[in-house]
PDB file of C-alpha atoms in Angstrom:
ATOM      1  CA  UNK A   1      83.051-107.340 -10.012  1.00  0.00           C
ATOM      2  CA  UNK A   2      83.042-110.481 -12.050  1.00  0.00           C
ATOM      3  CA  UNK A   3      79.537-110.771 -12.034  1.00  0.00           C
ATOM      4  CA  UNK A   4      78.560-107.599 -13.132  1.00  0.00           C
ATOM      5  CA  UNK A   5      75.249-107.805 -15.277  1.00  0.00           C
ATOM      6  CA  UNK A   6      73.651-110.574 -13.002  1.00  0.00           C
ATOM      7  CA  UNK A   7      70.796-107.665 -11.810  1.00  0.00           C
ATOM      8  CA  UNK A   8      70.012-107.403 -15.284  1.00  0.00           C
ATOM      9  CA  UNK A   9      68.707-110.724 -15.942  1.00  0.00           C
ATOM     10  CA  UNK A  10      66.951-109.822 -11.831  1.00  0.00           C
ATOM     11  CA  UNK A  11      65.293-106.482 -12.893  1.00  0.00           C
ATOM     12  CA  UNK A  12      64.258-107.645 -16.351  1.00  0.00           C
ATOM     13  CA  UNK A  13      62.470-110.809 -14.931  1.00  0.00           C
ATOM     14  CA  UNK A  14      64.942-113.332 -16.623  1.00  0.00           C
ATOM     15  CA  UNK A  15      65.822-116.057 -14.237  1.00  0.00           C
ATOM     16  CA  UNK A  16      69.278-117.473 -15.688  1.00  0.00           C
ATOM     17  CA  UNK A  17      71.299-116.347 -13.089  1.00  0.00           C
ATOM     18  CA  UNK A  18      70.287-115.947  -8.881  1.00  0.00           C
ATOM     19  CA  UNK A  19      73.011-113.630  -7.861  1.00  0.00           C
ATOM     20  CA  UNK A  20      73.032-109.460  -8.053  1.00  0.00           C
ATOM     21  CA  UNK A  21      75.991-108.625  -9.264  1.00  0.00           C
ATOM     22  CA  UNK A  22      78.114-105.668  -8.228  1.00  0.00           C
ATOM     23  CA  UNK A  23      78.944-103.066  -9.608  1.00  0.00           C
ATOM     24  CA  UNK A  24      75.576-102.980 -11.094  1.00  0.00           C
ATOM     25  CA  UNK A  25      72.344-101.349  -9.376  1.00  0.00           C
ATOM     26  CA  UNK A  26      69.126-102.929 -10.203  1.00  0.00           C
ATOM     27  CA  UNK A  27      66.822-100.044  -8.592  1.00  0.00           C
ATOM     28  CA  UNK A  28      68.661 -97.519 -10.380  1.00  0.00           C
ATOM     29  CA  UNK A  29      69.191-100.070 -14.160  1.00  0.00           C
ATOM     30  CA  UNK A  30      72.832 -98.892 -14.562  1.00  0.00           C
ATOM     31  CA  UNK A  31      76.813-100.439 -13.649  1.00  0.00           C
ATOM     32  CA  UNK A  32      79.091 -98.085 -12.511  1.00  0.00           C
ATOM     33  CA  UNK A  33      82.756 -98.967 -13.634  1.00  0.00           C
ATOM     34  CA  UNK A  34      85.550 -97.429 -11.575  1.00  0.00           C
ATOM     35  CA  UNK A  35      89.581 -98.363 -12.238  1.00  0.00           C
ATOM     36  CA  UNK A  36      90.851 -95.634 -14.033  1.00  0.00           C
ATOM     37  CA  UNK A  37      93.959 -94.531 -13.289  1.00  0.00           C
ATOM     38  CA  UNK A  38      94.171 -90.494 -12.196  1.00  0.00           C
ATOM     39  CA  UNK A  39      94.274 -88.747 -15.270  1.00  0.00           C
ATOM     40  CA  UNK A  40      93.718 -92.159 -17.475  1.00  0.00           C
ATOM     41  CA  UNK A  41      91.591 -92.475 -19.536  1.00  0.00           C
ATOM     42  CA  UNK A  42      91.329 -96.243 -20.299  1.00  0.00           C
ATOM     43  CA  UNK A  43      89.850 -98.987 -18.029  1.00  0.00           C
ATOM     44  CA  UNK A  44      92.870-101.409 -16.040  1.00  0.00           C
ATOM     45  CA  UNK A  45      92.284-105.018 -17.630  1.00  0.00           C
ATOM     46  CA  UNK A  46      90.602-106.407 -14.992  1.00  0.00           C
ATOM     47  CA  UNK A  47      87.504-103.451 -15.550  1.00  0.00           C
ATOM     48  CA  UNK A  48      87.575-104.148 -19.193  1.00  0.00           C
ATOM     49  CA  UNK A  49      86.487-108.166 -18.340  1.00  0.00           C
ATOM     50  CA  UNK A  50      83.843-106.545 -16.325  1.00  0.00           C
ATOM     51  CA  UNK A  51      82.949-104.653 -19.451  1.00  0.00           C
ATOM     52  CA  UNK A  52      83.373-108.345 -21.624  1.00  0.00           C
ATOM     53  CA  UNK A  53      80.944-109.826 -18.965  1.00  0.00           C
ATOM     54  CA  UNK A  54      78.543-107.162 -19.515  1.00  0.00           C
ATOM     55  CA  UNK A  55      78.461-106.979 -23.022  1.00  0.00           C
ATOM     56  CA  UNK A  56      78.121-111.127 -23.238  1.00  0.00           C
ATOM     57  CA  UNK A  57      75.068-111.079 -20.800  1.00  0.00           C
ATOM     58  CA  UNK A  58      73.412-108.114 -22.858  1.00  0.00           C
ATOM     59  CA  UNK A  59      73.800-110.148 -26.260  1.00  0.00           C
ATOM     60  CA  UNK A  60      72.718-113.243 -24.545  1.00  0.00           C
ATOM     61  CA  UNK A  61      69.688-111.947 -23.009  1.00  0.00           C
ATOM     62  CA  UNK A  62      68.881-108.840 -24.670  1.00  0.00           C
ATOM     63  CA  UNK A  63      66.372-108.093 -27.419  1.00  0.00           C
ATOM     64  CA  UNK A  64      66.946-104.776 -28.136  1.00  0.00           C
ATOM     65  CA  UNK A  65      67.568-100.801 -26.473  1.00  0.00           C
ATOM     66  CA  UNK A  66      69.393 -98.252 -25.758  1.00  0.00           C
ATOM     67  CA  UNK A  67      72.529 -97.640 -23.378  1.00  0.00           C
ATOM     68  CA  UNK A  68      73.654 -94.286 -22.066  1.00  0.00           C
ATOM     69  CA  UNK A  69      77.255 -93.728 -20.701  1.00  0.00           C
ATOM     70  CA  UNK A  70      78.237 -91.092 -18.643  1.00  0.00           C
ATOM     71  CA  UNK A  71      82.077 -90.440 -17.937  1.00  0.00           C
ATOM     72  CA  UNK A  72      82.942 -88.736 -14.528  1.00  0.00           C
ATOM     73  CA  UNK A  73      86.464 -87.636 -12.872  1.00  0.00           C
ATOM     74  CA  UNK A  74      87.733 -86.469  -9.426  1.00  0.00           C
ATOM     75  CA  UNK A  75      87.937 -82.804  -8.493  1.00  0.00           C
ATOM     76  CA  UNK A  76      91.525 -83.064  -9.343  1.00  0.00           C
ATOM     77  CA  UNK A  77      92.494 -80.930 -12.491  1.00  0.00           C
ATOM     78  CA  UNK A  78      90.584 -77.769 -13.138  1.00  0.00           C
ATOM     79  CA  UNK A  79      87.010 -78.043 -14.329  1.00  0.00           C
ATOM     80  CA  UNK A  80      87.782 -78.156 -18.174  1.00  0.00           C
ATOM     81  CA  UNK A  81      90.161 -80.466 -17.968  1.00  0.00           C
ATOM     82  CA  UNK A  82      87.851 -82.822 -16.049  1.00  0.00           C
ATOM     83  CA  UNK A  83      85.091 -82.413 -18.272  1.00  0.00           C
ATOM     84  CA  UNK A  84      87.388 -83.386 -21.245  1.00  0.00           C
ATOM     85  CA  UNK A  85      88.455 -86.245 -19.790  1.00  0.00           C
ATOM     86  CA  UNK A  86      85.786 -87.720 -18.834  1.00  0.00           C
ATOM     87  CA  UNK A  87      83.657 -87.682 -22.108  1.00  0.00           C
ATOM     88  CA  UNK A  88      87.005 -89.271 -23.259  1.00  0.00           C
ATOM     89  CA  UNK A  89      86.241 -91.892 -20.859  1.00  0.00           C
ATOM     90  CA  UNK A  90      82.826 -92.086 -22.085  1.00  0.00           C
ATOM     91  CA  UNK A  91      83.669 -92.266 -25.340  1.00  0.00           C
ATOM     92  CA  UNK A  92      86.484 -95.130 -25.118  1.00  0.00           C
ATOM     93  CA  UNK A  93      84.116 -96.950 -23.113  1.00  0.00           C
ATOM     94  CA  UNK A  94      81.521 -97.014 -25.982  1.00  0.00           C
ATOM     95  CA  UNK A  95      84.279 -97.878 -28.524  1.00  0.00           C
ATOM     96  CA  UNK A  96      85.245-100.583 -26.189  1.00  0.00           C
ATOM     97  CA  UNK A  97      81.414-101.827 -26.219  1.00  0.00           C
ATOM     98  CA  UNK A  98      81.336-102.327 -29.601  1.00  0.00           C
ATOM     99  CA  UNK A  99      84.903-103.599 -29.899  1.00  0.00           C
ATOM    100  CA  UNK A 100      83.793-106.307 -27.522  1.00  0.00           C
ATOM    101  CA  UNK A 101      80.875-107.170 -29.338  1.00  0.00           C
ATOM    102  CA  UNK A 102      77.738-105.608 -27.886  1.00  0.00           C
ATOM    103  CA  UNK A 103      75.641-106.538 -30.478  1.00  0.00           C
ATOM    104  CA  UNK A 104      74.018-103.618 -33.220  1.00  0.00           C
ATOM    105  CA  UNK A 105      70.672-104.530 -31.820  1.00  0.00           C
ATOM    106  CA  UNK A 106      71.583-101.324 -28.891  1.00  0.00           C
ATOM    107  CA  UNK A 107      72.312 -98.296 -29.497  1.00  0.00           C
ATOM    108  CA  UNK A 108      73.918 -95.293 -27.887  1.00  0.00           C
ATOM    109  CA  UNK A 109      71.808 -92.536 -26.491  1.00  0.00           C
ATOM    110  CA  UNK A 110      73.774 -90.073 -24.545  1.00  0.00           C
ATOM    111  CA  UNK A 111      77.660 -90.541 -24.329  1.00  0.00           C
ATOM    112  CA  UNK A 112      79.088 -87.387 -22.424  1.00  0.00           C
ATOM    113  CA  UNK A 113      81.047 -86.356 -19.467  1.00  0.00           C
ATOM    114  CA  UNK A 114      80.391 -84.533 -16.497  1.00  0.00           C
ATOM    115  CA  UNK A 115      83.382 -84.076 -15.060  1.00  0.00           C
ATOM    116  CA  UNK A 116      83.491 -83.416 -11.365  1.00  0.00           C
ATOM    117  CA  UNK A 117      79.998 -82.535 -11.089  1.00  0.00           C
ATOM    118  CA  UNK A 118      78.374 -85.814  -9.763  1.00  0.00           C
ATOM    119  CA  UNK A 119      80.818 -86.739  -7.027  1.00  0.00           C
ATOM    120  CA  UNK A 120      79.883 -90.166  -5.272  1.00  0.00           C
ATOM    121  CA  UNK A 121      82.229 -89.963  -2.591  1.00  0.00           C
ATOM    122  CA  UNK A 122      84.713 -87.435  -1.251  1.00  0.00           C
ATOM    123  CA  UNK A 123      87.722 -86.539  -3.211  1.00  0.00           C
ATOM    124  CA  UNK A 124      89.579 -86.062   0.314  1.00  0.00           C
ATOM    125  CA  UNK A 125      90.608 -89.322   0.509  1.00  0.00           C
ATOM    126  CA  UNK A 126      92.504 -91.458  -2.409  1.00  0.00           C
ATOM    127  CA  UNK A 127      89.730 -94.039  -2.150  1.00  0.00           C
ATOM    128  CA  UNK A 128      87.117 -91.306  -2.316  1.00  0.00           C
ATOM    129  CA  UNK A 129      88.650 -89.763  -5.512  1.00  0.00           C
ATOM    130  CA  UNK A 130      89.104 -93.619  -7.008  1.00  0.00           C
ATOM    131  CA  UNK A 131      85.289 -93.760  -6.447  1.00  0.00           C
ATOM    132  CA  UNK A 132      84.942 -90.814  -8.639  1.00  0.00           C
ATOM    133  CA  UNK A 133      86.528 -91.964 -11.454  1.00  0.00           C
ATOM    134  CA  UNK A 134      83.755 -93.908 -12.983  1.00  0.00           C
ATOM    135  CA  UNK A 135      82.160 -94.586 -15.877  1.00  0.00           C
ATOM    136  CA  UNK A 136      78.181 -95.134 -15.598  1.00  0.00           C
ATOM    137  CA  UNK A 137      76.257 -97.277 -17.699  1.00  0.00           C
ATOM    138  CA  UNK A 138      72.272 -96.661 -17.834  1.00  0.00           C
ATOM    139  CA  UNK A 139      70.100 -99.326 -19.730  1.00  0.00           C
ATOM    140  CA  UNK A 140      66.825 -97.142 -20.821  1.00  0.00           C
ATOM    141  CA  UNK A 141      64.403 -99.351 -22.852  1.00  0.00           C
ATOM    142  CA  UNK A 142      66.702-102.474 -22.914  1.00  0.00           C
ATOM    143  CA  UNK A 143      64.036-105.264 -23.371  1.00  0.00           C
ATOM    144  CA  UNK A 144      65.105-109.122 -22.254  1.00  0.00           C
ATOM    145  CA  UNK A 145      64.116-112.064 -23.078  1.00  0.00           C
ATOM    146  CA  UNK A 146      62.836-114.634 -20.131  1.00  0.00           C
ATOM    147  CA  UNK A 147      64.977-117.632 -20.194  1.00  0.00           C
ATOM    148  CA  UNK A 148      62.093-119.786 -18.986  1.00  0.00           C
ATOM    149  CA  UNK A 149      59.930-119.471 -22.285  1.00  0.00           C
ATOM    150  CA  UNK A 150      62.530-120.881 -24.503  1.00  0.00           C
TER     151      UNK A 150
END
């Protein structure tokens, strides 16, 4: 997970780095963050330096655009209580963004939750419902510089 924003430089035709880096997606342009805790709503440490790497590869190599996070949770809890929680999480992770340092140049679109709704594995198993808890990050009109040209 250490090399989380590596695609972006790969989808945005920046060559600085030659790896794709999980837990980033570079058909879909978005990192999906798992590590919260059931019921938590803040990211273990070793997530937020995911988030830290992020954040430093978007200032580095970003001109400008805008981010969307979308919080998610496990079936666990009933359905307003997940959908609480996970805007939370959305929110704290876009507080966390900025605390870090992503740079005023991006903005937030959409920060919301949606609960239990989007389920990307089964919540039957304790690594299914782990998978659940996520946070996703979407990059929608995030421009980057090429590397090469400077």
């Amino acid at each position: 997970m250490k090399k989380a924003v590596i695609f972006l430089v790969m989808v945005f035709g920046v060559n600085a780095m030659a790896h794709l880096g999980l837990p980033c997606s570079s058909e879909e342009k978005k990192c999906v963050i798992r590590g919260f805790k059931i019921d938590g709503n803040v990211l273990d440490e070793s997530e937020a330096s995911t988030i830290r790497e992020i954040i430093n590869d978007l200032n580095k190599y970003g001109k400008s655009g805008t981010i969307d996070i979308i919080g998610h949770t496990d079936s666990t809890g009933s359905r307003k209580h997940n959908l609480k929680l996970s805007e939370t999480r959305a929110k704290n992770f876009a507080k966390l963004m900025r605390k870090y340092g992503l740079d005023k140049r991006f903005s937030f679109g959409k920060i919301k939750g949606e609960g239990a709704n989007s389920p990307v594995d089964t919540d039957e198993r304790a690594e299914g419902r782990y998978n659940n808890r996520r946070v996703e990050i979407f990059l929608n009109n995030v421009e980057f510089e090429n590397q090469q040209s400077k």
